[in-house]
Amino acid sequence: MTLPYPPARTVEVVEDVAGVRVPDPYRWLEPETPEVRRWQRRQAELAASVVYDGQDPAAVRDLIRAYDSGSRPALPRYAAGRWFRAVTPPGGTAPVVVVADRPYGEGRTVADLAVLGTGRGPAVLSWLAPSPDGRVLALGVCTDGSEHNTIRLVEVDTGRPLGGAPEQVLHSAWTGGVSWRPDSGGFSFFALTGPPEEFEQAVFTHRLGPPGETVVEPVPVPAGSREYTLVQFSPDGRWAVAAHRVGSPIPVAVRDLSEPGAAWRPFVTRCAGTVAGHVVGDRYVAVTDVGAPRGRVVAIPLDAADPDDPSGWTELVPEGDTVLRSLTPVGEHLYLSEFDRTFARVRIIDRAGAVTGEVPLPGRGALAAPFFALTALATGLPADDFVFAFSTLTSSWGVYRHRPGESGPQTLAAPAVTLDAEVVEGRALAADGVEVPYHVVRPAGVDPALPAPTLISAYGAANVPLLPQYQPDLAAFVAAGGVLVQAYLRGGGEFGGDWYRAAHRERRHVRDSDLVAVAEHLIAQGVTAADRLALTGGSDGGLMCGIAVTTRPELWRAVLPRAPLLDLIGGTRDPYLDFVIRKAWADPDDPEEVRRLLRMSPYELVRPGVFPAVYLQAGAADPRCRPWHARKFAARLQAAQQGREPVLLHVFDDAGHGAATPHDVAVEQDAEWLAFLIGTLGLRGAVSRPGPT
């Protein structure tokens, strides 16, 4: 196929990175100039025309919407006897926040995002946090898809917007928005201190007015750290703890608020692992992988003389066969979330660590959980209920409530969608002999003895677990006749600290070899064939896709990177990505490390050759993997393609990294992505609808 790609000139730019000279022929595609925007728009028009050739766009959108129904759990938040939740009215473009006496009661509207939003695009609710006394509602509002959000304050009884809210911009919702003080007199939050592109942040404290006051909170964090920080308060208001690091949090500082004028003092500061928990009495009770790769629960006295010494920690729950992930305070109990071969398990423990029960879950699946461990700590003050969302690979999210002592959970909102498909577990043998697990989701009617059109979805990075949960876009792919394989590669958080570290920094290549092992195993087993196999991944998973298409192009029929990171060398010029790259890949000030980055950077790996069909999707407002990653990679790959398959690029306006993309834009993104797979893999298309739950 010869396509009329928009012309992409090259420039004589050579970057010097720690003394290593790196040519960058498409550097001109980085800035947001009128020329770049015209080129980007023409690429999007071409992509849409190719993707929908021979298909009905409206039918594909309808399929996406059908499997999107009930797919995004909006857990209600409790405060002072009332429940707060976000809903989008029928036909509405922005959500409203409702307060009710029951978790999903009809209630009344407290805040309308269509009114609170002030940007050019639809308003998206990034987070909500009612004050402990239930009188004030704090909201994070994003209006451009970027995840950058500002705080709005609303009086709950009247719905009246309150003046004096902090003016600082929050880079994301990764610290949960705001942390209310137990007396409801104010809150702490983590926000930018300057323009977003500079990526400088600090902890702030805000006191409600009049007069309102916002000041920087002098939390002692490691010098030069760009990591995120979340302030946690004890229910009695005595203690404040600062949890630091988004992927592997530690309680880096503590403050005794009962002592007037007492300053923050360092707490756990010399820990390379994770210590993620909550203040329980006068101790910090946490899940840790220190001395236990699969996790154990420990208690650290807040007045410990040497909190960095693990020998002074009290072990409450020892390491076992499951992977311990997080704790949620519920009254006098703690609900312990675990992974049992990726599937969710929840046990209940008391303050001494004794197991008092287990929550019977609705099936073999996953609890809804934040992307990063730090965000999971933003639970607010303990409630008397454990409210959770649960789904499986074949059924959408339901919401449930459990109380200590009850035999089983109460259904608050039943799943809306069920796939007519089966789930099978499998394992591939990696090059070093390690077994790499995966799940196969096969739609009814597909003969397992014949190679099927198959999509591998994987991630394998940042200690983030890929879970056996419902994802509407992947469910729509299965409904269209495709076989989904969800692969659990090393580098992720599914199997504990050793699994994560096995593909971290200098061992990042292990993730990519695991992926190849899964793909080759599926072909050898007859599940699929190379001319029927596709791959997708987002963000760091988009980088995985870029490596796969440039190093093993013959293995794939199609590759679909989404919101991708593709230029590791260019990323070091971006303050946010420089922070990420230094933490997860290499030191860009070291020449040898730079050379290693070059061997892992898809943009640098492009050489003339025959490539499979490629569809790159990015967001114009993405603050993490900026759209120039996809633009530069697409231009270089289009020029290098010696085969007949298309290399397509669509950068969507008003879209970011995903968390704050307006729903209608997300539907358009998913529909085009799915249409590309339907056409490329020859699926039966947009004819299937969800079955009854």
PDB file of C-alpha atoms in Angstrom, residues 5 8 10 25-26 29 39 43 545-551 553 558-561 566 602-616 629-649:
ATOM      1  CA  TYR A   5       1.930  10.636   3.776  1.00  0.00           C
ATOM      2  CA  ALA A   8       8.308  15.183   6.600  1.00  0.00           C
ATOM      3  CA  THR A  10      14.720  16.179   7.916  1.00  0.00           C
ATOM      4  CA  PRO A  25      16.577  14.380  12.007  1.00  0.00           C
ATOM      5  CA  TYR A  26      12.968  15.034  12.989  1.00  0.00           C
ATOM      6  CA  LEU A  29       8.387  17.948  14.962  1.00  0.00           C
ATOM      7  CA  TRP A  39       1.292  18.199   9.441  1.00  0.00           C
ATOM      8  CA  GLN A  43      -1.708  12.717   9.444  1.00  0.00           C
ATOM      9  CA  CYS A 545       5.484  -1.607  21.241  1.00  0.00           C
ATOM     10  CA  GLY A 546       8.094   0.625  19.607  1.00  0.00           C
ATOM     11  CA  ILE A 547      10.890  -1.782  20.492  1.00  0.00           C
ATOM     12  CA  ALA A 548       8.831  -4.749  19.281  1.00  0.00           C
ATOM     13  CA  VAL A 549       8.077  -3.239  15.872  1.00  0.00           C
ATOM     14  CA  THR A 550      11.672  -2.114  15.246  1.00  0.00           C
ATOM     15  CA  THR A 551      13.518  -5.204  16.509  1.00  0.00           C
ATOM     16  CA  PRO A 553       8.887  -6.672  12.818  1.00  0.00           C
ATOM     17  CA  ALA A 558      -0.063  -4.970  13.526  1.00  0.00           C
ATOM     18  CA  VAL A 559       1.350  -2.879  16.372  1.00  0.00           C
ATOM     19  CA  LEU A 560      -0.637  -0.151  18.144  1.00  0.00           C
ATOM     20  CA  PRO A 561       1.284   2.092  20.588  1.00  0.00           C
ATOM     21  CA  LEU A 566       9.300   6.569  22.072  1.00  0.00           C
ATOM     22  CA  PRO A 602      12.487   3.079  19.540  1.00  0.00           C
ATOM     23  CA  TYR A 603      13.042   6.365  17.700  1.00  0.00           C
ATOM     24  CA  GLU A 604      16.760   5.571  17.542  1.00  0.00           C
ATOM     25  CA  LEU A 605      16.133   1.941  16.541  1.00  0.00           C
ATOM     26  CA  VAL A 606      14.319   2.724  13.287  1.00  0.00           C
ATOM     27  CA  ARG A 607      16.193   1.447  10.226  1.00  0.00           C
ATOM     28  CA  PRO A 608      14.942   0.879   6.651  1.00  0.00           C
ATOM     29  CA  GLY A 609      13.035  -2.395   6.499  1.00  0.00           C
ATOM     30  CA  VAL A 610       9.704  -4.143   6.110  1.00  0.00           C
ATOM     31  CA  PHE A 611       7.374  -3.340   8.994  1.00  0.00           C
ATOM     32  CA  PRO A 612       3.883  -4.515   9.965  1.00  0.00           C
ATOM     33  CA  ALA A 613       0.888  -2.212  10.001  1.00  0.00           C
ATOM     34  CA  VAL A 614       1.329   0.449  12.695  1.00  0.00           C
ATOM     35  CA  TYR A 615      -1.258   2.753  14.234  1.00  0.00           C
ATOM     36  CA  LEU A 616       0.082   5.346  16.672  1.00  0.00           C
ATOM     37  CA  HIS A 629       7.157  11.246  20.606  1.00  0.00           C
ATOM     38  CA  ALA A 630       4.524   9.758  18.318  1.00  0.00           C
ATOM     39  CA  ARG A 631       5.075  12.405  15.627  1.00  0.00           C
ATOM     40  CA  LYS A 632       8.830  11.855  15.362  1.00  0.00           C
ATOM     41  CA  PHE A 633       8.585   8.071  15.456  1.00  0.00           C
ATOM     42  CA  ALA A 634       5.824   8.026  12.834  1.00  0.00           C
ATOM     43  CA  ALA A 635       7.782  10.279  10.477  1.00  0.00           C
ATOM     44  CA  ARG A 636      10.932   8.189  10.793  1.00  0.00           C
ATOM     45  CA  LEU A 637       9.065   4.884  10.414  1.00  0.00           C
ATOM     46  CA  GLN A 638       7.074   6.116   7.410  1.00  0.00           C
ATOM     47  CA  ALA A 639      10.341   7.051   5.706  1.00  0.00           C
ATOM     48  CA  ALA A 640      11.932   3.690   6.617  1.00  0.00           C
ATOM     49  CA  GLN A 641       8.997   1.493   5.569  1.00  0.00           C
ATOM     50  CA  GLN A 642       9.948  -0.696   2.592  1.00  0.00           C
ATOM     51  CA  GLY A 643       6.848  -2.867   2.857  1.00  0.00           C
ATOM     52  CA  ARG A 644       3.246  -2.251   1.859  1.00  0.00           C
ATOM     53  CA  GLU A 645       1.656  -1.880   5.293  1.00  0.00           C
ATOM     54  CA  PRO A 646       0.545   1.565   6.521  1.00  0.00           C
ATOM     55  CA  VAL A 647       2.178   3.550   9.305  1.00  0.00           C
ATOM     56  CA  LEU A 648      -0.596   5.764  10.677  1.00  0.00           C
ATOM     57  CA  LEU A 649      -0.618   8.545  13.260  1.00  0.00           C
TER      58      LEU A 649
END
